[in-house]
Amino acid sequence: MNRFRSALSVTALALTIGLAGCATAPTTTGTSITGTTSSGFTSGNSATSGTAQAAVSLDTLAADTHYDADDLTWDAAAEVAVTLADGASSVAAGSTSDAVTVDGDTVTIGAAGTYRLSGSVTDGEVVVAAGEEDVVRIILDGAEISSSTGSPLVVQSANEAIVFLEDSTSNALKDASTYANTAEDAPNAALYSQADLTIAGTGSLTVEGNFNDGISSKDGLVLAAGNVTVDATDDGIVGKDYAVLLDGAYQVTAGDDGFKSDNEEDEGRGWVLINGGTLNVSAVDDGIKAFNTLTIAAGATTVEESEEGLEARHIVVTGGTANITANDDGVNASGGSSTATTGGGTGGGGMAVGDYTVEISGGSLTINAQGDGLDSNGNATISGGTVVVNGPTNSGNGALDVNGELTVTGGTVAAAGSAGMVVTPGTSSTQSGVQVTLGSTVPAGTVVQIADSAGTVVAAFVTTKATASLVFSSAAITEGESYTVYTGGTATVSAGIGEGSLDGADQVSTVTAGEYTAEGMGGGGGFGPRR
């Protein structure tokens, strides 16, 4: 087992992360392990790096986290079978082990090993109190555990705890709405771990966090697989040092933040990586949050409801598909240190340029925000992928809001919103674009088309809400060339952009690529034309 975990710096963790491929673990006797996805990290400077690099191996992921695919294999003959039952939980015949003790409806696991839990208990708990070097695997095989006084599944001590969801089984954890023990270090989640925690297997798990959090690890957290539904009063899923999604399907409903890592004390910790699987979040506060760096490298991420969709000091998108809906900012690079960067100047209406970044080099990011769409309190770089912003309808916010400079060197960008706070690509951009002011606000469902001097449509955009302006950049736009803007006609789009036809369209204006006249207090494009 790999126990080395590097202390990555914040700048090194503004990552260029990619999907390395699918690694299927070996089959143990009677146990099939599938669905784990490998990933890795490549160091880079968050303020300058912008090109997605080749994915690295599973070995690198293992060096930066506790995760080791070998931990998901074991000797089935050595399993200890535990049957849960009200007032009658027991170690099954033929599975004797001194490591399991039963006291009423409390089952305690005291040593390394693999423990298969089945049955149900309506008011009890399973506690792992193993040694600091012990790896404990808990197989949930049709297990339902509820508690009326606290958490039903607690890892008090271990090196690593693995919760494995047996194939084709349904499992459930439900905690109390009030806890008997509310001390500072006491459990506060339906699935609570003081040690590194991994969730794997292809079965399903329903978690009801009625007191506070749904799933919480006070160390690292890796979601390697599983079909998991979490409904929590406070945070949905939390990994303190890091929270990693490799595979599986996770549905989170949270009264506060949805999926996050919140270590503010240790350098290089407090980061989130989504590198596969499916994550759906509905949150009252932040959808997905990291204290340091939040990276989406693969998989399908959806924030269905949030106050702010993605929030971290550094936000990196290198692949995958992300659809973000927010009542305030959709993507928000903020928090942590607010020290202004040297030479950064000010932007966004005179706001200081802090050590915050947004980097997009691949994938598809679609934002629907009532506040700022894509917001960085520092700089932002787009070098690849597709970014579609359906921004605010009020003039106090913008589809793009960058305190420093917005640098566009590749990819496709379509940012629509009000005309009051417009940010456009800055002077460091090597890919041109156009700023479109529609004159009057057009309703949702309006087709906006951009055609070159020959009348060929180079971009078609369909609004999802009332829109007064559009900033568009892609490789199809040539610096200095004239383009005509139309509304109406027809379009075939994906995530709002695609191909169009000018039949029945009305001409609105003519714009010159690279000439930006940002009307609001924009930080990215400056004011007036860029040559």
Short mmCIF file of C-alpha atoms in Angstrom, two decimals:
data_model
loop_
_atom_site.label_atom_id
_atom_site.label_comp_id
_atom_site.label_asym_id
_atom_site.label_seq_id
_atom_site.Cartn_x
_atom_site.Cartn_y
_atom_site.Cartn_z
CA MET A 1 0.00 0.00 0.00
CA ASN A 2 1.27 3.43 -0.95
CA ARG A 3 1.48 5.65 2.11
CA PHE A 4 3.43 8.56 0.59
CA ARG A 5 1.36 11.65 -0.05
CA SER A 6 3.05 14.76 -1.37
CA ALA A 7 2.24 18.16 0.10
CA LEU A 8 1.38 19.95 -3.11
CA SER A 9 1.64 23.74 -3.12
CA VAL A 10 -1.28 25.87 -4.22
CA THR A 11 0.46 26.92 -7.43
CA ALA A 12 1.49 23.37 -8.21
CA LEU A 13 -2.09 22.33 -7.69
CA ALA A 14 -3.45 24.74 -10.29
CA LEU A 15 -3.30 21.69 -12.39
CA THR A 16 -3.27 20.37 -15.89
CA ILE A 17 -5.07 17.16 -15.13
CA GLY A 18 -6.37 14.69 -17.70
CA LEU A 19 -8.08 11.37 -17.86
CA ALA A 20 -5.55 8.59 -18.08
CA GLY A 21 -8.01 5.82 -18.87
CA CYS A 22 -9.89 3.10 -17.14
CA ALA A 23 -8.06 0.68 -14.88
CA THR A 24 -9.97 -2.40 -13.83
CA ALA A 25 -8.63 -4.00 -10.71
CA PRO A 26 -7.99 -7.74 -10.59
CA THR A 27 -10.77 -10.07 -9.58
CA THR A 28 -10.64 -11.59 -6.13
CA THR A 29 -12.20 -14.89 -5.26
CA GLY A 30 -15.91 -14.22 -5.43
CA THR A 31 -15.52 -10.43 -5.74
CA SER A 32 -15.41 -8.44 -8.95
CA ILE A 33 -13.82 -5.00 -8.78
CA THR A 34 -14.72 -2.65 -11.61
CA GLY A 35 -15.20 0.99 -12.38
CA THR A 36 -12.05 2.63 -11.04
CA THR A 37 -10.58 5.36 -13.20
CA SER A 38 -6.98 6.53 -13.13
CA SER A 39 -5.80 10.12 -13.15
CA GLY A 40 -2.80 12.17 -12.24
CA PHE A 41 -1.26 15.52 -11.61
CA THR A 42 1.21 17.66 -13.54
CA SER A 43 2.56 20.74 -11.82
CA GLY A 44 2.09 24.10 -13.45
CA ASN A 45 1.76 27.77 -12.61
CA SER A 46 -1.88 28.64 -12.18
CA ALA A 47 -1.46 32.12 -13.57
CA THR A 48 0.31 31.16 -16.76
CA SER A 49 -0.27 27.55 -17.74
CA GLY A 50 -3.15 27.07 -20.13
CA THR A 51 -2.63 23.99 -22.26
CA ALA A 52 -3.90 20.60 -21.20
CA GLN A 53 -1.01 18.17 -20.96
CA ALA A 54 -0.93 14.41 -21.34
CA ALA A 55 -2.53 12.49 -18.52
CA VAL A 56 -0.23 10.77 -16.12
CA SER A 57 -0.43 7.38 -14.53
CA LEU A 58 -2.39 5.94 -11.66
CA ASP A 59 0.91 5.78 -9.77
CA THR A 60 0.98 9.58 -9.62
CA LEU A 61 -2.53 9.75 -8.22
CA ALA A 62 -1.50 7.22 -5.60
CA ALA A 63 1.44 9.43 -4.65
CA ASP A 64 -0.78 12.49 -4.17
CA THR A 65 -3.60 10.70 -2.33
CA HIS A 66 -4.11 7.60 -0.22
CA TYR A 67 -5.74 5.80 -3.15
CA ASP A 68 -4.26 2.50 -4.27
CA ALA A 69 -6.21 0.20 -6.60
CA ASP A 70 -4.57 -2.78 -4.90
CA ASP A 71 -6.63 -1.96 -1.80
CA LEU A 72 -9.72 -3.01 -3.74
CA THR A 73 -8.58 -6.62 -4.00
CA TRP A 74 -8.64 -9.15 -1.19
CA ASP A 75 -8.95 -12.82 -0.36
CA ALA A 76 -12.67 -13.54 -0.14
CA ALA A 77 -11.94 -16.57 2.04
CA ALA A 78 -10.58 -14.25 4.72
CA GLU A 79 -13.71 -12.13 4.97
CA VAL A 80 -15.47 -11.83 8.31
CA ALA A 81 -19.24 -11.97 7.84
CA VAL A 82 -21.34 -9.88 10.21
CA THR A 83 -25.13 -10.11 10.31
CA LEU A 84 -26.94 -7.03 11.57
CA ALA A 85 -30.20 -7.45 13.45
CA ASP A 86 -31.99 -5.52 16.17
CA GLY A 87 -30.73 -6.84 19.46
CA ALA A 88 -29.12 -9.83 17.75
CA SER A 89 -26.20 -8.71 15.57
CA SER A 90 -23.59 -11.43 15.30
CA VAL A 91 -20.55 -12.75 13.54
CA ALA A 92 -21.74 -15.43 11.16
CA ALA A 93 -20.90 -19.06 11.73
CA GLY A 94 -17.57 -19.96 10.19
CA SER A 95 -16.34 -16.36 10.32
CA THR A 96 -14.86 -16.20 13.78
CA SER A 97 -12.83 -13.12 14.54
CA ASP A 98 -11.58 -11.57 17.75
CA ALA A 99 -11.62 -8.21 15.94
CA VAL A 100 -15.41 -7.91 16.03
CA THR A 101 -17.31 -7.25 19.24
CA VAL A 102 -21.04 -6.84 19.63
CA ASP A 103 -22.48 -4.83 22.50
CA GLY A 104 -26.23 -4.50 22.16
CA ASP A 105 -26.76 -2.84 18.78
CA THR A 106 -23.19 -1.53 18.52
CA VAL A 107 -20.76 -3.51 16.37
CA THR A 108 -17.09 -2.58 16.82
CA ILE A 109 -14.33 -3.58 14.40
CA GLY A 110 -10.93 -3.44 16.06
CA ALA A 111 -8.35 -4.61 13.53
CA ALA A 112 -7.34 -4.65 9.87
CA GLY A 113 -9.30 -6.98 7.62
CA THR A 114 -12.31 -7.34 5.38
CA TYR A 115 -15.75 -7.35 6.96
CA ARG A 116 -18.97 -8.16 5.07
CA LEU A 117 -22.06 -6.56 6.63
CA SER A 118 -25.60 -7.60 5.78
CA GLY A 119 -28.97 -7.26 7.44
CA SER A 120 -30.36 -4.23 9.21
CA VAL A 121 -30.43 -2.46 12.54
CA THR A 122 -32.96 0.29 13.25
CA ASP A 123 -31.11 1.93 16.12
CA GLY A 124 -27.47 1.03 16.28
CA GLU A 125 -24.03 1.78 14.91
CA VAL A 126 -20.94 0.23 13.38
CA VAL A 127 -17.66 1.61 14.74
CA VAL A 128 -14.18 1.06 13.33
CA ALA A 129 -11.56 1.42 16.07
CA ALA A 130 -8.52 -0.15 14.42
CA GLY A 131 -4.79 0.56 14.62
CA GLU A 132 -3.20 3.59 12.98
CA GLU A 133 -1.57 1.39 10.31
CA ASP A 134 -4.61 -0.81 9.68
CA VAL A 135 -6.59 -0.96 6.45
CA VAL A 136 -10.22 -1.86 7.10
CA ARG A 137 -12.59 -2.91 4.30
CA ILE A 138 -16.28 -2.83 5.03
CA ILE A 139 -18.41 -4.55 2.40
CA LEU A 140 -22.00 -3.37 2.52
CA ASP A 141 -23.98 -6.33 1.20
CA GLY A 142 -27.62 -5.36 1.62
CA ALA A 143 -26.97 -3.48 4.86
CA GLU A 144 -29.22 -0.85 6.42
CA ILE A 145 -28.03 0.96 9.53
CA SER A 146 -29.91 3.71 11.37
CA SER A 147 -29.21 5.52 14.63
CA SER A 148 -31.43 7.61 16.88
CA THR A 149 -28.53 9.08 18.87
CA GLY A 150 -25.71 9.74 16.40
CA SER A 151 -23.88 8.42 13.37
CA PRO A 152 -24.61 4.86 12.16
CA LEU A 153 -21.13 4.29 10.64
CA VAL A 154 -18.07 5.82 12.31
CA VAL A 155 -14.38 5.27 11.59
CA GLN A 156 -12.70 6.37 14.79
CA SER A 157 -9.23 5.14 13.88
CA ALA A 158 -7.49 3.34 11.02
CA ASN A 159 -4.95 4.09 8.33
CA GLU A 160 -7.61 3.80 5.67
CA ALA A 161 -11.23 2.71 5.61
CA ILE A 162 -12.81 1.32 2.44
CA VAL A 163 -16.56 1.14 2.11
CA PHE A 164 -17.26 -1.32 -0.70
CA LEU A 165 -20.77 -1.54 -2.14
CA GLU A 166 -21.46 -5.11 -3.23
CA ASP A 167 -22.68 -5.49 -6.78
CA SER A 168 -26.48 -5.45 -7.24
CA THR A 169 -27.17 -4.60 -3.59
CA SER A 170 -28.97 -1.67 -2.01
CA ASN A 171 -27.61 -0.22 1.21
CA ALA A 172 -28.64 2.65 3.48
CA LEU A 173 -27.23 4.81 6.28
CA LYS A 174 -29.44 7.14 8.30
CA ASP A 175 -28.33 9.20 11.26
CA ALA A 176 -30.19 11.00 14.03
CA SER A 177 -31.51 14.55 13.74
CA THR A 178 -29.88 15.34 17.09
CA TYR A 179 -26.68 13.75 18.43
CA ALA A 180 -26.04 12.76 22.00
CA ASN A 181 -22.35 13.68 21.62
CA THR A 182 -21.80 17.13 20.13
CA ALA A 183 -18.19 17.73 21.23
CA GLU A 184 -15.89 19.45 18.73
CA ASP A 185 -14.25 16.25 17.49
CA ALA A 186 -17.34 14.07 17.71
CA PRO A 187 -18.87 12.52 14.57
CA ASN A 188 -21.23 14.81 12.66
CA ALA A 189 -22.16 12.83 9.55
CA ALA A 190 -24.09 9.70 8.65
CA LEU A 191 -20.86 8.23 7.25
CA TYR A 192 -18.02 9.73 9.28
CA SER A 193 -14.31 8.93 9.15
CA GLN A 194 -11.29 10.24 11.01
CA ALA A 195 -9.10 8.26 8.59
CA ASP A 196 -8.64 8.30 4.83
CA LEU A 197 -11.87 7.06 3.26
CA THR A 198 -12.51 5.32 -0.06
CA ILE A 199 -15.92 4.39 -1.44
CA ALA A 200 -15.92 1.73 -4.18
CA GLY A 201 -17.97 -1.13 -5.62
CA THR A 202 -20.88 -1.11 -8.03
CA GLY A 203 -23.77 -1.41 -5.59
CA SER A 204 -25.94 1.44 -4.35
CA LEU A 205 -25.95 3.43 -1.14
CA THR A 206 -28.47 5.92 0.21
CA VAL A 207 -27.19 8.32 2.87
CA GLU A 208 -29.48 10.49 4.99
CA GLY A 209 -27.57 13.14 6.93
CA ASN A 210 -30.28 14.44 9.22
CA PHE A 211 -27.98 16.13 11.75
CA ASN A 212 -25.24 17.77 9.69
CA ASP A 213 -23.22 16.25 6.83
CA GLY A 214 -23.96 13.21 4.72
CA ILE A 215 -20.45 11.78 4.12
CA SER A 216 -17.45 13.34 5.84
CA SER A 217 -13.79 12.38 6.01
CA LYS A 218 -11.50 14.35 8.30
CA ASP A 219 -8.60 13.15 6.14
CA GLY A 220 -8.66 12.35 2.40
CA LEU A 221 -11.68 11.11 0.44
CA VAL A 222 -11.69 9.15 -2.84
CA LEU A 223 -14.93 8.13 -4.54
CA ALA A 224 -13.74 5.32 -6.80
CA ALA A 225 -17.14 3.93 -7.81
CA GLY A 226 -20.65 3.35 -6.53
CA ASN A 227 -24.19 4.50 -7.10
CA VAL A 228 -24.64 6.87 -4.17
CA THR A 229 -27.43 9.24 -3.19
CA VAL A 230 -26.80 11.73 -0.38
CA ASP A 231 -29.37 14.02 1.25
CA ALA A 232 -27.87 16.16 3.99
CA THR A 233 -29.03 18.93 6.27
CA ASP A 234 -25.68 20.70 5.97
CA ASP A 235 -22.85 19.66 3.58
CA GLY A 236 -23.39 16.70 1.30
CA ILE A 237 -19.94 15.11 0.78
CA VAL A 238 -16.77 16.46 2.40
CA GLY A 239 -13.13 15.41 2.23
CA LYS A 240 -10.98 17.63 4.41
CA ASP A 241 -7.56 17.19 2.74
CA TYR A 242 -8.98 16.41 -0.69
CA ALA A 243 -12.13 15.11 -2.33
CA VAL A 244 -11.69 13.05 -5.51
CA LEU A 245 -14.34 11.55 -7.80
CA LEU A 246 -12.91 8.86 -10.08
CA ASP A 247 -16.02 6.98 -11.15
CA GLY A 248 -19.55 6.08 -10.17
CA ALA A 249 -22.78 8.07 -10.02
CA TYR A 250 -23.24 10.49 -7.11
CA GLN A 251 -26.42 12.48 -6.49
CA VAL A 252 -26.12 15.09 -3.74
CA THR A 253 -28.77 17.27 -2.14
CA ALA A 254 -27.37 19.58 0.54
CA GLY A 255 -28.63 22.28 2.87
CA ASP A 256 -25.25 24.03 2.60
CA ASP A 257 -22.36 23.03 0.26
CA GLY A 258 -22.66 20.01 -2.02
CA PHE A 259 -19.22 18.49 -2.66
CA LYS A 260 -16.13 20.06 -1.13
CA SER A 261 -12.69 19.97 0.46
CA ASP A 262 -12.16 22.47 3.26
CA ASN A 263 -8.63 22.14 4.68
CA GLU A 264 -7.49 25.72 5.22
CA GLU A 265 -4.51 25.00 7.45
CA ASP A 266 -2.19 22.63 5.54
CA GLU A 267 -0.30 23.86 2.50
CA GLY A 268 -1.29 22.03 -0.67
CA ARG A 269 -4.45 20.60 0.84
CA GLY A 270 -8.08 21.55 0.45
CA TRP A 271 -8.48 20.52 -3.20
CA VAL A 272 -11.16 18.83 -5.30
CA LEU A 273 -10.66 16.68 -8.41
CA ILE A 274 -13.42 15.35 -10.65
CA ASN A 275 -11.82 12.90 -13.03
CA GLY A 276 -14.67 10.66 -14.11
CA GLY A 277 -18.09 9.41 -13.19
CA THR A 278 -21.25 11.45 -12.80
CA LEU A 279 -21.85 14.08 -10.14
CA ASN A 280 -25.20 15.85 -9.72
CA VAL A 281 -25.50 18.48 -7.01
CA SER A 282 -28.37 20.55 -5.64
CA ALA A 283 -27.11 22.83 -2.89
CA VAL A 284 -28.41 25.77 -0.91
CA ASP A 285 -24.93 27.37 -0.87
CA ASP A 286 -21.94 26.38 -3.03
CA GLY A 287 -22.36 23.46 -5.40
CA ILE A 288 -18.73 22.30 -5.56
CA LYS A 289 -16.11 24.04 -3.42
CA ALA A 290 -12.41 23.80 -2.67
CA PHE A 291 -10.35 25.97 -0.40
CA ASN A 292 -7.40 25.81 -2.82
CA THR A 293 -7.91 24.22 -6.26
CA LEU A 294 -10.98 22.74 -7.93
CA THR A 295 -10.28 20.72 -11.08
CA ILE A 296 -12.69 19.13 -13.53
CA ALA A 297 -10.77 16.79 -15.82
CA ALA A 298 -13.36 14.25 -16.99
CA GLY A 299 -16.82 12.89 -16.32
CA ALA A 300 -20.20 14.62 -16.27
CA THR A 301 -20.72 17.29 -13.62
CA THR A 302 -24.04 19.02 -13.07
CA VAL A 303 -24.82 21.64 -10.45
CA GLU A 304 -28.58 21.81 -10.73
CA GLU A 305 -29.08 24.42 -8.02
CA SER A 306 -26.68 26.55 -5.96
CA GLU A 307 -25.90 30.00 -4.68
CA GLU A 308 -22.48 29.82 -6.32
CA GLY A 309 -21.80 26.88 -8.60
CA LEU A 310 -18.01 26.30 -8.53
CA GLU A 311 -15.89 28.14 -5.97
CA ALA A 312 -12.16 27.92 -5.18
CA ARG A 313 -9.03 30.04 -5.26
CA HIS A 314 -8.02 28.26 -8.47
CA ILE A 315 -10.53 26.66 -10.84
CA VAL A 316 -9.24 24.42 -13.63
CA VAL A 317 -11.23 22.71 -16.40
CA THR A 318 -9.27 20.40 -18.69
CA GLY A 319 -11.97 17.98 -19.85
CA GLY A 320 -15.35 16.48 -19.16
CA THR A 321 -18.73 18.16 -19.29
CA ALA A 322 -19.89 20.61 -16.64
CA ASN A 323 -23.32 22.28 -16.49
CA ILE A 324 -23.60 24.88 -13.75
CA THR A 325 -26.68 26.73 -12.50
CA ALA A 326 -26.32 29.40 -9.81
CA ASN A 327 -28.40 32.07 -8.11
CA ASP A 328 -25.24 34.18 -7.81
CA ASP A 329 -21.87 33.51 -9.52
CA GLY A 330 -21.60 30.44 -11.70
CA VAL A 331 -17.80 30.03 -11.51
CA ASN A 332 -16.10 32.05 -8.78
CA ALA A 333 -12.32 32.14 -8.24
CA SER A 334 -12.07 33.78 -4.85
CA GLY A 335 -11.35 33.20 -1.18
CA GLY A 336 -8.07 32.48 0.58
CA SER A 337 -5.41 35.18 0.25
CA SER A 338 -6.51 38.49 -1.25
CA THR A 339 -2.98 39.84 -1.73
CA ALA A 340 -2.70 41.67 -5.03
CA THR A 341 -0.30 40.15 -7.55
CA THR A 342 2.71 42.21 -8.56
CA GLY A 343 2.30 43.86 -11.90
CA GLY A 344 -1.30 42.73 -12.09
CA GLY A 345 -2.84 46.15 -11.89
CA THR A 346 -6.51 46.49 -11.19
CA GLY A 347 -9.61 45.57 -13.08
CA GLY A 348 -13.28 44.92 -12.64
CA GLY A 349 -13.94 48.55 -11.72
CA GLY A 350 -10.73 49.06 -9.74
CA MET A 351 -10.77 45.83 -7.74
CA ALA A 352 -7.38 44.44 -6.71
CA VAL A 353 -6.02 41.53 -8.71
CA GLY A 354 -5.56 38.70 -6.24
CA ASP A 355 -3.92 35.28 -6.37
CA TYR A 356 -6.96 33.69 -7.98
CA THR A 357 -7.25 32.03 -11.38
CA VAL A 358 -9.63 30.36 -13.77
CA GLU A 359 -7.97 28.12 -16.38
CA ILE A 360 -9.96 26.35 -19.08
CA SER A 361 -8.05 24.23 -21.59
CA GLY A 362 -10.57 21.57 -22.60
CA GLY A 363 -13.96 20.05 -21.99
CA SER A 364 -17.34 21.75 -22.09
CA LEU A 365 -18.45 24.28 -19.47
CA THR A 366 -21.97 25.70 -19.58
CA ILE A 367 -23.04 28.29 -17.02
CA ASN A 368 -26.45 29.73 -16.18
CA ALA A 369 -25.99 32.40 -13.52
CA GLN A 370 -28.08 35.20 -12.09
CA GLY A 371 -24.94 36.90 -10.79
CA ASP A 372 -21.60 36.95 -12.59
CA GLY A 373 -21.24 34.02 -14.96
CA LEU A 374 -17.50 33.37 -14.92
CA ASP A 375 -15.85 35.43 -12.19
CA SER A 376 -12.17 35.58 -11.24
CA ASN A 377 -10.83 37.92 -8.59
CA GLY A 378 -7.49 37.48 -10.37
CA ASN A 379 -6.80 36.40 -13.96
CA ALA A 380 -8.58 33.99 -16.30
CA THR A 381 -7.21 31.99 -19.23
CA ILE A 382 -9.14 30.09 -21.91
CA SER A 383 -6.97 28.03 -24.27
CA GLY A 384 -9.32 25.25 -25.36
CA GLY A 385 -12.66 23.60 -24.85
CA THR A 386 -16.07 25.25 -25.05
CA VAL A 387 -17.31 27.87 -22.61
CA VAL A 388 -20.92 29.04 -22.80
CA VAL A 389 -22.13 31.61 -20.30
CA ASN A 390 -25.79 32.51 -19.90
CA GLY A 391 -25.19 35.42 -17.62
CA PRO A 392 -27.21 37.93 -15.65
CA THR A 393 -30.12 40.02 -16.86
CA ASN A 394 -29.30 42.89 -14.48
CA SER A 395 -26.59 45.43 -15.26
CA GLY A 396 -24.89 45.10 -11.88
CA ASN A 397 -23.26 41.80 -12.88
CA GLY A 398 -21.60 40.46 -16.00
CA ALA A 399 -21.40 37.27 -18.00
CA LEU A 400 -17.61 37.60 -17.57
CA ASP A 401 -16.06 39.38 -14.58
CA VAL A 402 -12.26 39.28 -14.37
CA ASN A 403 -10.36 41.60 -12.03
CA GLY A 404 -7.10 40.99 -13.89
CA GLU A 405 -6.87 39.99 -17.53
CA LEU A 406 -8.97 37.57 -19.53
CA THR A 407 -6.59 35.83 -21.95
CA VAL A 408 -8.11 33.82 -24.79
CA THR A 409 -5.71 31.75 -26.91
CA GLY A 410 -8.03 28.98 -28.11
CA GLY A 411 -11.33 27.21 -27.67
CA THR A 412 -14.81 28.63 -28.18
CA VAL A 413 -16.29 31.27 -25.88
CA ALA A 414 -19.85 32.58 -25.97
CA ALA A 415 -20.74 34.85 -23.05
CA ALA A 416 -24.21 36.41 -23.11
CA GLY A 417 -25.85 38.68 -20.59
CA SER A 418 -26.67 42.24 -19.72
CA ALA A 419 -24.85 45.18 -21.33
CA GLY A 420 -23.94 46.94 -18.10
CA MET A 421 -20.84 44.98 -17.01
CA VAL A 422 -19.05 43.66 -20.09
CA VAL A 423 -15.58 42.09 -19.93
CA THR A 424 -13.82 41.18 -23.17
CA PRO A 425 -10.56 39.36 -24.06
CA GLY A 426 -7.44 41.27 -23.04
CA THR A 427 -4.36 42.34 -24.97
CA SER A 428 -2.50 39.09 -24.26
CA SER A 429 -5.11 37.13 -26.20
CA THR A 430 -3.93 35.53 -29.44
CA GLN A 431 -7.38 34.42 -30.59
CA SER A 432 -9.69 37.16 -31.78
CA GLY A 433 -13.35 37.69 -31.03
CA VAL A 434 -16.26 40.07 -31.34
CA GLN A 435 -18.31 42.09 -28.90
CA VAL A 436 -21.97 42.25 -29.87
CA THR A 437 -24.34 44.83 -28.39
CA LEU A 438 -27.86 44.02 -29.46
CA GLY A 439 -29.24 47.53 -28.95
CA SER A 440 -32.25 46.29 -27.04
CA THR A 441 -32.74 43.26 -24.85
CA VAL A 442 -33.92 40.18 -26.73
CA PRO A 443 -36.00 37.46 -25.04
CA ALA A 444 -35.04 33.89 -24.25
CA GLY A 445 -35.02 31.63 -27.28
CA THR A 446 -33.69 34.31 -29.65
CA VAL A 447 -31.25 33.13 -32.29
CA VAL A 448 -28.20 35.42 -32.56
CA GLN A 449 -25.98 34.79 -35.60
CA ILE A 450 -22.61 36.13 -36.69
CA ALA A 451 -21.76 36.06 -40.42
CA ASP A 452 -18.54 36.94 -42.24
CA SER A 453 -18.25 39.34 -45.18
CA ALA A 454 -19.24 36.55 -47.58
CA GLY A 455 -22.48 35.93 -45.68
CA THR A 456 -21.32 32.64 -44.19
CA VAL A 457 -22.53 32.03 -40.64
CA VAL A 458 -19.50 31.46 -38.41
CA ALA A 459 -21.47 31.22 -35.17
CA ALA A 460 -25.05 30.79 -34.03
CA PHE A 461 -26.15 31.27 -30.42
CA VAL A 462 -29.57 30.73 -28.84
CA THR A 463 -30.31 32.72 -25.71
CA THR A 464 -31.70 30.98 -22.63
CA LYS A 465 -32.81 34.21 -20.94
CA ALA A 466 -33.23 37.89 -21.73
CA THR A 467 -29.95 39.06 -23.33
CA ALA A 468 -28.50 42.44 -24.32
CA SER A 469 -24.90 41.58 -25.25
CA LEU A 470 -22.71 38.74 -26.46
CA VAL A 471 -18.94 38.27 -26.43
CA PHE A 472 -17.86 35.54 -28.85
CA SER A 473 -14.40 34.16 -29.62
CA SER A 474 -13.35 31.15 -31.67
CA ALA A 475 -10.84 30.09 -34.31
CA ALA A 476 -13.47 31.03 -36.93
CA ILE A 477 -13.07 34.73 -36.07
CA THR A 478 -10.25 36.56 -37.91
CA GLU A 479 -8.67 39.65 -36.35
CA GLY A 480 -9.61 42.87 -38.11
CA GLU A 481 -12.29 41.31 -40.30
CA SER A 482 -15.84 42.70 -40.44
CA TYR A 483 -18.80 40.59 -39.26
CA THR A 484 -22.54 41.16 -39.46
CA VAL A 485 -24.80 40.33 -36.55
CA TYR A 486 -28.33 39.03 -37.07
CA THR A 487 -31.21 37.99 -34.84
CA GLY A 488 -33.72 35.39 -35.93
CA GLY A 489 -33.36 32.69 -38.53
CA THR A 490 -32.83 29.10 -37.44
CA ALA A 491 -30.06 27.29 -35.62
CA THR A 492 -29.03 23.80 -34.60
CA VAL A 493 -27.15 24.11 -31.33
CA SER A 494 -25.62 22.13 -28.49
CA ALA A 495 -25.29 23.93 -25.15
CA GLY A 496 -26.54 27.05 -26.93
CA ILE A 497 -24.03 27.31 -29.80
CA GLY A 498 -23.84 25.64 -33.20
CA GLU A 499 -24.74 26.18 -36.85
CA GLY A 500 -27.35 28.56 -38.22
CA SER A 501 -29.27 29.72 -41.27
CA LEU A 502 -29.98 33.39 -42.05
CA ASP A 503 -33.32 32.68 -43.71
CA GLY A 504 -35.76 35.06 -42.05
CA ALA A 505 -33.07 36.73 -39.91
CA ASP A 506 -32.86 40.49 -39.30
CA GLN A 507 -29.59 42.42 -39.44
CA VAL A 508 -28.67 44.15 -36.16
CA SER A 509 -25.18 45.61 -36.56
CA THR A 510 -21.71 45.22 -38.00
CA VAL A 511 -18.68 44.63 -35.77
CA THR A 512 -14.94 44.34 -36.32
CA ALA A 513 -13.09 41.41 -34.79
CA GLY A 514 -10.69 42.49 -32.07
CA GLU A 515 -12.29 45.88 -31.52
CA TYR A 516 -13.87 45.84 -28.10
CA THR A 517 -15.79 48.73 -26.59
CA ALA A 518 -16.68 47.27 -23.22
CA GLU A 519 -19.60 49.31 -21.94
CA GLY A 520 -19.33 48.50 -18.30
CA MET A 521 -16.68 48.25 -15.62
CA GLY A 522 -14.84 45.36 -17.23
CA GLY A 523 -11.46 44.15 -16.07
CA GLY A 524 -10.54 41.76 -18.84
CA GLY A 525 -10.73 43.62 -22.10
CA GLY A 526 -9.97 47.13 -21.08
CA PHE A 527 -11.84 49.97 -22.74
CA GLY A 528 -11.86 50.79 -26.41
CA PRO A 529 -10.36 48.82 -29.29
CA ARG A 530 -7.60 46.25 -29.02
CA ARG A 531 -5.25 46.00 -32.00
#
